[in-house]
């Protein structure tokens, strides 16, 4: 049975049983505790906690999930993926343990002809929480005898999210794969033979703080008993498809086969290679799914996880023998395999491919740089007579430069060197501990929205701001410091909930309106407006005059000037987005935005810096559209129809069944958007692009002024230009040419100054040679160079001095002083090398005196210190060392 069929059968089974099919949430949710959605119930947490009323009593979904807690072990076990599909059925106060168990049993054991999975009931086992006699009895009645029923403790059979929130005892269903896969004894004895396929959570309690699976306080019962279950689609697939592990199922094995083609290696021959093949298959799928939901490679958070995954693909492919780029091929395979369940992978493939290939290109450059750094490190180790690369150096290559440890190990072996793996692992463990501690410090209970539940149950706030700036409204509630209050008086901050409001609540990149709430003798200044559950407008305000009481009838007004500027900024953002796509192509897709009165910034997916011409073209296309005075139309339609029309959606955003479309100039710009906009494009005013910059790997940012702010900026720039023109005594239009002439003259003067400086430095070479000291057959020049001689000049000077000694064994040590630093160079000619002198080894003799470090090859080493006062001591130390080596 194919994976897509397994998925469909699950949903159909529960829809027939009265459940509502709920689409998967994005892998990215606004939850500070989660990098990614990691369980099927995450989007339902407010319903379990009783903070919101669910729109359905029974639900079913197949949720996209990503778990990355132990990426290094992917491919080693037979049952773990970073991306997986968690099928679940959910009951909000309806059926409980019996219903959950009976629904699961029927789907698993019903025949294929009857819509089930057709599992042999004799091979199914169940576990229950150690004191859950009720669940145990239901299992006995359902068909599992005592000998296939095991009781386990809190660590195994009591579920929570690891943070304060809903929790409860669970019952897990296992399938016995047979004696060839492990020992007898049920799940307690062997969880490879007895494979967990479904977890039924009897959500009935709320947990408190704690640090482990079985160390937390049970605060008390939830408002009602709920059911949350999770069936692993991939695990069921590898059982029903008769393969040995999840990597050999129909959605992953084809990627392994593609990896065989591009690497020339064969899966199933080498255990080490098999792990690499599985890493490629697993990470390629996870990477594509994350990019599809709006994640871009970066250096922290979600972006860093994606970067690690993509780079592990490249690394694994290279270790398997691939010599050409591979990412585009793997992304194409993933898209074709997964699109039947996730069509966005096909419709958005061009962007997914661009992001993934861009990261591969960047990493290949990193590998090239890392190889050079490794060679320098290896040379320094050999120069000092060592045979082992320090763990700290291997860690720096990995952590700072992204150079994989397994490549370091491989290259070290080829160079005849070892690596201090224990030291490296120790530093990695320290880093992981810091990261884990930091993550734990950021975890906290889900925001308690219970106080808003009654208000949410009454219905959504009516937003009137598309048609008017002033609306009469009723005060539904007042909240101060998290508590409902009947009244708020002058000087106090208060959250005001109205039944209707013209003030825009922050969302979609547009910041909230500012405005007022007034009545006779009453005035509140509205400082911010936020949404609760995308339905309830919360006005954060300060009472400036009088007192406000729950039940009052008030007048809510958005600041007209603020709203006008905000609409200019938001509509301007749409214009810049459309212009970017015209100039750069369809892969320049929105990755985020912010707009406020007079200003916008727009983040988009793109590899590499934009040229000056591209920036100019984007500004020109935007302003041409402004000048065209395009009409701005908005309408509401269903999501499929909007997409069919070509409306752009923000990746990672969850949209409802009905969406609002903003259309500017027909097909010039068409986006899904809930923000406020101008009525004609000319009302945006001029758009002035301020600049373009990087905000992470594969993401660029354009910033611009609009309207009067654009005029003010241009006026300021004109005044600056006029001032420069006056200083240069040329007309404004001749300023660029005049500045270019001055810059060229400055470059010529700097080069001449450099030549003069170098000549002065080299003129001192003869006097240094005359100061050479003899130690046995070796001549030593160990001197302090004139102050201000930079490292590059020291190297030139040392090379010149060394050359003047001909074939006589000679060592040159020059220490300089530049702005409190001590650059140094050590040069050893061939004659001295034959006597055993090594430049890198000599650094260790004087380095401590100047608090310096350095390295290099036997004939040349350089570096810098930070203690100029130690120069005399350092020179004395190197003389002593040369004397010792010379005998």
PDB file of C-alpha atoms in Angstrom, residues 773 775 780-785 811-816 822-826 841-852 865-883:
ATOM      1  CA  UNK A 773      74.697  37.496  15.100  1.00  0.00           C
ATOM      2  CA  UNK A 775      75.537  31.080  16.568  1.00  0.00           C
ATOM      3  CA  UNK A 780      70.556  35.295  13.115  1.00  0.00           C
ATOM      4  CA  UNK A 781      68.871  38.622  12.528  1.00  0.00           C
ATOM      5  CA  UNK A 782      66.476  39.183  15.451  1.00  0.00           C
ATOM      6  CA  UNK A 783      65.440  42.830  15.628  1.00  0.00           C
ATOM      7  CA  UNK A 784      62.531  45.173  16.266  1.00  0.00           C
ATOM      8  CA  UNK A 785      61.428  46.774  12.986  1.00  0.00           C
ATOM      9  CA  UNK A 811      67.302  32.874  10.410  1.00  0.00           C
ATOM     10  CA  UNK A 812      65.435  36.212  10.308  1.00  0.00           C
ATOM     11  CA  UNK A 813      63.061  37.279  13.087  1.00  0.00           C
ATOM     12  CA  UNK A 814      61.377  40.689  12.767  1.00  0.00           C
ATOM     13  CA  UNK A 815      58.954  42.075  15.351  1.00  0.00           C
ATOM     14  CA  UNK A 816      57.067  45.270  14.569  1.00  0.00           C
ATOM     15  CA  UNK A 822      52.985  43.283  17.447  1.00  0.00           C
ATOM     16  CA  UNK A 823      53.066  41.789  13.936  1.00  0.00           C
ATOM     17  CA  UNK A 824      55.979  39.400  13.414  1.00  0.00           C
ATOM     18  CA  UNK A 825      57.639  37.362  10.674  1.00  0.00           C
ATOM     19  CA  UNK A 826      60.110  34.479  10.931  1.00  0.00           C
ATOM     20  CA  UNK A 841      58.728  26.155  15.911  1.00  0.00           C
ATOM     21  CA  UNK A 842      60.680  29.353  16.566  1.00  0.00           C
ATOM     22  CA  UNK A 843      57.417  31.296  17.043  1.00  0.00           C
ATOM     23  CA  UNK A 844      56.789  29.339  20.240  1.00  0.00           C
ATOM     24  CA  UNK A 845      60.053  30.671  21.717  1.00  0.00           C
ATOM     25  CA  UNK A 846      59.088  34.357  21.680  1.00  0.00           C
ATOM     26  CA  UNK A 847      55.276  34.152  21.313  1.00  0.00           C
ATOM     27  CA  UNK A 848      54.512  34.100  25.070  1.00  0.00           C
ATOM     28  CA  UNK A 849      56.537  37.271  25.667  1.00  0.00           C
ATOM     29  CA  UNK A 850      54.362  39.293  23.313  1.00  0.00           C
ATOM     30  CA  UNK A 851      51.159  37.306  23.967  1.00  0.00           C
ATOM     31  CA  UNK A 852      51.179  36.266  20.347  1.00  0.00           C
ATOM     32  CA  UNK A 865      50.882  39.624  19.452  1.00  0.00           C
ATOM     33  CA  UNK A 866      49.249  42.160  21.727  1.00  0.00           C
ATOM     34  CA  UNK A 867      52.040  43.114  24.165  1.00  0.00           C
ATOM     35  CA  UNK A 868      54.644  45.501  22.663  1.00  0.00           C
ATOM     36  CA  UNK A 869      56.453  45.795  26.002  1.00  0.00           C
ATOM     37  CA  UNK A 870      57.468  42.134  25.667  1.00  0.00           C
ATOM     38  CA  UNK A 871      59.484  42.675  22.456  1.00  0.00           C
ATOM     39  CA  UNK A 872      62.946  42.880  24.147  1.00  0.00           C
ATOM     40  CA  UNK A 873      62.203  39.739  26.179  1.00  0.00           C
ATOM     41  CA  UNK A 874      60.931  37.973  23.053  1.00  0.00           C
ATOM     42  CA  UNK A 875      64.060  38.804  21.050  1.00  0.00           C
ATOM     43  CA  UNK A 876      66.218  37.524  23.901  1.00  0.00           C
ATOM     44  CA  UNK A 877      64.184  34.315  23.986  1.00  0.00           C
ATOM     45  CA  UNK A 878      64.595  33.636  20.264  1.00  0.00           C
ATOM     46  CA  UNK A 879      68.371  34.265  20.519  1.00  0.00           C
ATOM     47  CA  UNK A 880      68.548  31.719  23.317  1.00  0.00           C
ATOM     48  CA  UNK A 881      66.531  29.195  21.297  1.00  0.00           C
ATOM     49  CA  UNK A 882      68.702  29.618  18.173  1.00  0.00           C
ATOM     50  CA  UNK A 883      71.833  29.256  20.308  1.00  0.00           C
TER      51      UNK A 883
END
